[in-house]
mmCIF file of C-alpha atoms and ligand atoms in Angstrom:
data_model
loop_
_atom_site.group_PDB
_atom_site.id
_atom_site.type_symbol
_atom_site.label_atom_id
_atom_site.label_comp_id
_atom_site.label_asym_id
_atom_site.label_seq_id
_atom_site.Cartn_x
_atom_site.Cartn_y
_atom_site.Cartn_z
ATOM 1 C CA UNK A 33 -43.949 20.091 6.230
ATOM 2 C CA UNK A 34 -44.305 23.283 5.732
ATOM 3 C CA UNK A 35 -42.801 25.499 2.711
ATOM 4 C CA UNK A 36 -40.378 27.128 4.217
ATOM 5 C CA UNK A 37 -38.868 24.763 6.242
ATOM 6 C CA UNK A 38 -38.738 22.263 3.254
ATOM 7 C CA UNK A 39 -36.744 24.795 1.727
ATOM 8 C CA UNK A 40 -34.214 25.450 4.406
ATOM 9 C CA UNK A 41 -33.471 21.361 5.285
ATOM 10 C CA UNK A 42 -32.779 21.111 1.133
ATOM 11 C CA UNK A 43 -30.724 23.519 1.012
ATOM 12 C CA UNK A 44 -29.061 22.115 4.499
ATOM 13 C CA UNK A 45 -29.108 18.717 2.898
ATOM 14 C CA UNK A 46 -26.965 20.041 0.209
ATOM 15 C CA UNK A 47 -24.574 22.226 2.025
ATOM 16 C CA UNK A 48 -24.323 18.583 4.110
ATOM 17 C CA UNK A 49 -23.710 16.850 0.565
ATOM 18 C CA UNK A 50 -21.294 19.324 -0.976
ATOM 19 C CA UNK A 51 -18.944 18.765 2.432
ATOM 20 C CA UNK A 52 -19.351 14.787 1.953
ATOM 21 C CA UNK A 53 -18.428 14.846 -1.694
ATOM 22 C CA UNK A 54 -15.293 16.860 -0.350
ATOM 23 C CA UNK A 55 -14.550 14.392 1.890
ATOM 24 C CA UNK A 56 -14.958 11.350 -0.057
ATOM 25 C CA UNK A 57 -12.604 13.114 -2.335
ATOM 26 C CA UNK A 58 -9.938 13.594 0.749
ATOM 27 C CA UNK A 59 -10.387 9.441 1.484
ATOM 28 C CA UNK A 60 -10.166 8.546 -1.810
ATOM 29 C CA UNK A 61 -7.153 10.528 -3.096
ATOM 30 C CA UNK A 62 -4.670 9.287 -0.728
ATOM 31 C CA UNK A 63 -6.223 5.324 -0.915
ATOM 32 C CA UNK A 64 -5.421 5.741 -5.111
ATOM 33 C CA UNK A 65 -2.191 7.361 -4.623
ATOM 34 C CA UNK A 66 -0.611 4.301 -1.836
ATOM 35 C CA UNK A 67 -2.118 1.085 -3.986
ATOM 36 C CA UNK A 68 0.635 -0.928 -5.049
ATOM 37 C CA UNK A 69 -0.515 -4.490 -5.794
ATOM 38 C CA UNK A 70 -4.138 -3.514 -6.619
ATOM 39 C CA UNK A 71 -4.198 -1.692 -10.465
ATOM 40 C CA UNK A 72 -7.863 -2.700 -10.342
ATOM 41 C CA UNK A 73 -8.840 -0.962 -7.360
ATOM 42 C CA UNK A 74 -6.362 1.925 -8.254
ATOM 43 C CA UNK A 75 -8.112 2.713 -11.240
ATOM 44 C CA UNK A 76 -11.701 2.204 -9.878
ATOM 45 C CA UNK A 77 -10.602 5.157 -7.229
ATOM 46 C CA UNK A 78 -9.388 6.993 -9.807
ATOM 47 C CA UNK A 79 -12.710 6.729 -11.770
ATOM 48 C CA UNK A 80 -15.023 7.489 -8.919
ATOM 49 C CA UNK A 81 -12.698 10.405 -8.043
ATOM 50 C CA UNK A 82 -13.350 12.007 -11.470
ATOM 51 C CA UNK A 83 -17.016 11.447 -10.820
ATOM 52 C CA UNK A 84 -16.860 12.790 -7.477
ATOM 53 C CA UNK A 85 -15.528 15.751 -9.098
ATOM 54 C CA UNK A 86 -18.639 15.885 -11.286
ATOM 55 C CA UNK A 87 -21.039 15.336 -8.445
ATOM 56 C CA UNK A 88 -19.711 18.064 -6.626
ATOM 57 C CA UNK A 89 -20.021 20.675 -9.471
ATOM 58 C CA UNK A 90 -23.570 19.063 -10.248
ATOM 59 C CA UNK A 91 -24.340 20.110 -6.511
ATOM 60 C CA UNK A 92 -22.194 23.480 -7.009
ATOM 61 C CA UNK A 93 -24.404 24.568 -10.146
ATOM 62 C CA UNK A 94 -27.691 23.191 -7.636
ATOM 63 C CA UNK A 95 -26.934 26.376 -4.930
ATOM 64 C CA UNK A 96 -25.841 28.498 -7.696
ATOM 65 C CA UNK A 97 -29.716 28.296 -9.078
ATOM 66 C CA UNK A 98 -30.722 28.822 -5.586
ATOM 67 C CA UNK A 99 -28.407 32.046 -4.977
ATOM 68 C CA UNK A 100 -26.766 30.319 -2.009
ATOM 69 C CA UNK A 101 -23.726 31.836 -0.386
ATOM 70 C CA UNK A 102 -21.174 29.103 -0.353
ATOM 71 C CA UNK A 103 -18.529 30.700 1.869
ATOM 72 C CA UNK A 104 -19.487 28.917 4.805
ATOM 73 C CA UNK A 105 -18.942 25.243 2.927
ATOM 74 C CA UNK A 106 -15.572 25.017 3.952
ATOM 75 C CA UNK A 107 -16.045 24.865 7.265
ATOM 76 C CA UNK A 108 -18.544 22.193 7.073
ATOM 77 C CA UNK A 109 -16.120 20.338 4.934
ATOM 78 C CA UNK A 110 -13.776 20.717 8.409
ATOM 79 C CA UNK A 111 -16.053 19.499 10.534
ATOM 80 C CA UNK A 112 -17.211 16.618 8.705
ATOM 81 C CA UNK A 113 -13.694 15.364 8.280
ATOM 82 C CA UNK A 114 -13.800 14.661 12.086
ATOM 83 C CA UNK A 115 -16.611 12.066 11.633
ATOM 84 C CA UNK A 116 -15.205 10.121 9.370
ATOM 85 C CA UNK A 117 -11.408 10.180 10.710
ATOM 86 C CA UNK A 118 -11.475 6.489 11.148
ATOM 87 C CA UNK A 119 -12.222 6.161 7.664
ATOM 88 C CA UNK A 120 -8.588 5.595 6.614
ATOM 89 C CA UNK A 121 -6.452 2.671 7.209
ATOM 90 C CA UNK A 122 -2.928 3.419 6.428
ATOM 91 C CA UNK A 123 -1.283 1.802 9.219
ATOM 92 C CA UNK A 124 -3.199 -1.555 9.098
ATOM 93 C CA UNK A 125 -1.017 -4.615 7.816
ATOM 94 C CA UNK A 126 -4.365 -5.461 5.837
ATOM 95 C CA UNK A 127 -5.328 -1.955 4.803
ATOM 96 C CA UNK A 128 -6.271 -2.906 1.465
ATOM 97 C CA UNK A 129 -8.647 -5.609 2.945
ATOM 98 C CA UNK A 130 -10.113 -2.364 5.575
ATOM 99 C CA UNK A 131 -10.318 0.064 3.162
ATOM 100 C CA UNK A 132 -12.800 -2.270 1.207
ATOM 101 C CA UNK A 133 -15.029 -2.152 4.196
ATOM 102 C CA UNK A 134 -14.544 1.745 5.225
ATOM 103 C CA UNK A 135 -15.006 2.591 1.131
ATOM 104 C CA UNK A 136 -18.442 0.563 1.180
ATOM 105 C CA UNK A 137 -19.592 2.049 3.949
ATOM 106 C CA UNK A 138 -19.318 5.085 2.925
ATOM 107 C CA UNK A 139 -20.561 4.773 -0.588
ATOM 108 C CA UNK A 140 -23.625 3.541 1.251
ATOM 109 C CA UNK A 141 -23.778 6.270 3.494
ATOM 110 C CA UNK A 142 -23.731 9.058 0.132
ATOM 111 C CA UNK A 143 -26.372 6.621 -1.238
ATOM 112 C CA UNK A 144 -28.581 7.600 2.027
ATOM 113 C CA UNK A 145 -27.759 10.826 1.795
ATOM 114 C CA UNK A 146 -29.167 11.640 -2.260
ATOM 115 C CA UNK A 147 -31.834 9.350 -1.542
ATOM 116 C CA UNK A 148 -32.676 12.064 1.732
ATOM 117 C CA UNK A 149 -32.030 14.858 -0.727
ATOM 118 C CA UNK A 150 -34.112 13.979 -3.161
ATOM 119 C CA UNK A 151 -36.995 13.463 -0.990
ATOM 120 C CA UNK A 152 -36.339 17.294 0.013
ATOM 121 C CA UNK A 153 -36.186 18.550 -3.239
ATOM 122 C CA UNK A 154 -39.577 16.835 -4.382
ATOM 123 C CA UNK A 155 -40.704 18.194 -0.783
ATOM 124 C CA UNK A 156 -39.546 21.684 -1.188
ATOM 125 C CA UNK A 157 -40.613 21.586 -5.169
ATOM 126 C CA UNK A 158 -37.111 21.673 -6.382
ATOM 127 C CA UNK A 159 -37.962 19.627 -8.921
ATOM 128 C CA UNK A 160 -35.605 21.006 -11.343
ATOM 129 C CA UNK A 161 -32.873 19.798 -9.385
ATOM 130 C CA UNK A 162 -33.783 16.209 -8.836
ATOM 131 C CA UNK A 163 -32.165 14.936 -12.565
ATOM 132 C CA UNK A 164 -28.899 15.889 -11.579
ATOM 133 C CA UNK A 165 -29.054 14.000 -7.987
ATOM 134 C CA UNK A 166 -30.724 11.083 -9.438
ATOM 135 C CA UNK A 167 -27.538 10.929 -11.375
ATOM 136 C CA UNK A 168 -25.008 11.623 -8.458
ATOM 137 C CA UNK A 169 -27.220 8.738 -6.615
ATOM 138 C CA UNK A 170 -26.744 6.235 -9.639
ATOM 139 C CA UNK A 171 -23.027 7.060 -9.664
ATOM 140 C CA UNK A 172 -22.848 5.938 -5.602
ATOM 141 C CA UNK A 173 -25.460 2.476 -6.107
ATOM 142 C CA UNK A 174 -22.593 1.897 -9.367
ATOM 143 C CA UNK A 175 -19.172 2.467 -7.014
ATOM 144 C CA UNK A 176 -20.912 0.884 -3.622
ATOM 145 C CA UNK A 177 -22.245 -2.273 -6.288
ATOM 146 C CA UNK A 178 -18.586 -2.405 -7.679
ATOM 147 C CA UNK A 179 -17.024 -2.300 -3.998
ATOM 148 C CA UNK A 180 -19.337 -5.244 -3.039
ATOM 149 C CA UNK A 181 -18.235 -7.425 -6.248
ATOM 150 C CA UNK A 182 -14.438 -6.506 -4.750
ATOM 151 C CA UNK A 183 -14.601 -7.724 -1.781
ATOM 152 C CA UNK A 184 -14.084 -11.292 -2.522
ATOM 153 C CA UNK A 185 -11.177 -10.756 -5.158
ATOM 154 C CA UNK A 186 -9.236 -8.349 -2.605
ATOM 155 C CA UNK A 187 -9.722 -10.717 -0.201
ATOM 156 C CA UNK A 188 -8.015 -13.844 -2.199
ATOM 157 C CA UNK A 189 -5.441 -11.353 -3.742
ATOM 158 C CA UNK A 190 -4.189 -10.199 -0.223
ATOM 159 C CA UNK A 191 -4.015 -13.448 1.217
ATOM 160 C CA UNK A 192 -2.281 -15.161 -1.900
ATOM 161 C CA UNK A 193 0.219 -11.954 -2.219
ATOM 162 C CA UNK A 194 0.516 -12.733 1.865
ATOM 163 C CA UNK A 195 1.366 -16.564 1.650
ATOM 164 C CA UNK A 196 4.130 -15.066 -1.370
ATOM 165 C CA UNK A 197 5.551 -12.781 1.220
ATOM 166 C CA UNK A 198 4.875 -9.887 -0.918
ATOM 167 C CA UNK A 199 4.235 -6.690 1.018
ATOM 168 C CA UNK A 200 0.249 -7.238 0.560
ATOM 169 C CA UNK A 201 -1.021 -4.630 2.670
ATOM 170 C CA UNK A 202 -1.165 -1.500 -0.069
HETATM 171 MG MG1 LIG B 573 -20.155 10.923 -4.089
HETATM 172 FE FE1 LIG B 574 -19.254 8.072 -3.922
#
């Protein structure tokens, strides 16, 4: 690979990043703010959201150091959001239970996504900028770990609230 166009697909790759961060923040916000029956989940969002919020000036202080223009990131943030549409759940009877599924998918997907990035920025010899996505990556391999651990408890919760006839689904 040459140079130059090591530079450009980092650079890419974190443009790309900096609109998924966005909207992992725009699926996560309204999950958190529905819950109901599920403080543990609730405040799990809530934690990851305030991380997300670090990752995203992590990747913000990133194209800063590179003098990128960032007035073409919203967009991107736009047209991402189309991808992952089917992300939410919110009129599923067991949207807790799909939301599990959709949330460790994507985690897994950002986890794919630094682990790309930082293979650019070694490639490109950005090295100063691999710390702080090593740290965004740890952060996704903590929430996607966490969401696998959860999917057993939801599970039992949501069927247990069912058989009680509580409203189970949020
Ligand atoms: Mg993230
Ligand atoms: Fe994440």
């Amino acid at each position: 690979m040459s140079d130059t166009t090591a530079q450009h697909l980092f650079l890419t790759g974190l443009k790309n990043a900096h609109a998924m961060e966005n909207q992992a923040l725009s699926i996560m916000k309204p999950q958190a703010s529905r819950i109901e029956n599920y403080p543990e989940v609730e405040a799990q969002l809530n934690r990851h959201i305030a991380e997300t919020e670090g990752q995203i000036a992590r990747l913000d202080s990133i194209l800063d150091a590179l003098g990128s223009d960032k007035s073409g990131l919203k967009d991107m943030a736009m047209s991402l959001a189309g991808s992952f549409a089917a992300v939410g759940h919110t009129v599923a009877p067991d949207e807790i239970v799909k939301n599990a599924f959709a949330n460790y998918a994507f985690e897994n997907y950002e986890i794919a996504a630094y682990k790309s990035l930082i293979t650019l920025a070694r490639a490109s010899g950005n090295l100063d900028a691999i710390p702080a996505l090593e740290q965004n990556l740890a952060e996704e391999i903590a929430m996607a770990e966490w969401l696998d651990a959860n999917i057993e408890p939801v599970t039992l919760k949501f069927s247990s609230l069912k058989e009680a006839g509580e409203t189970a689904k949020k």
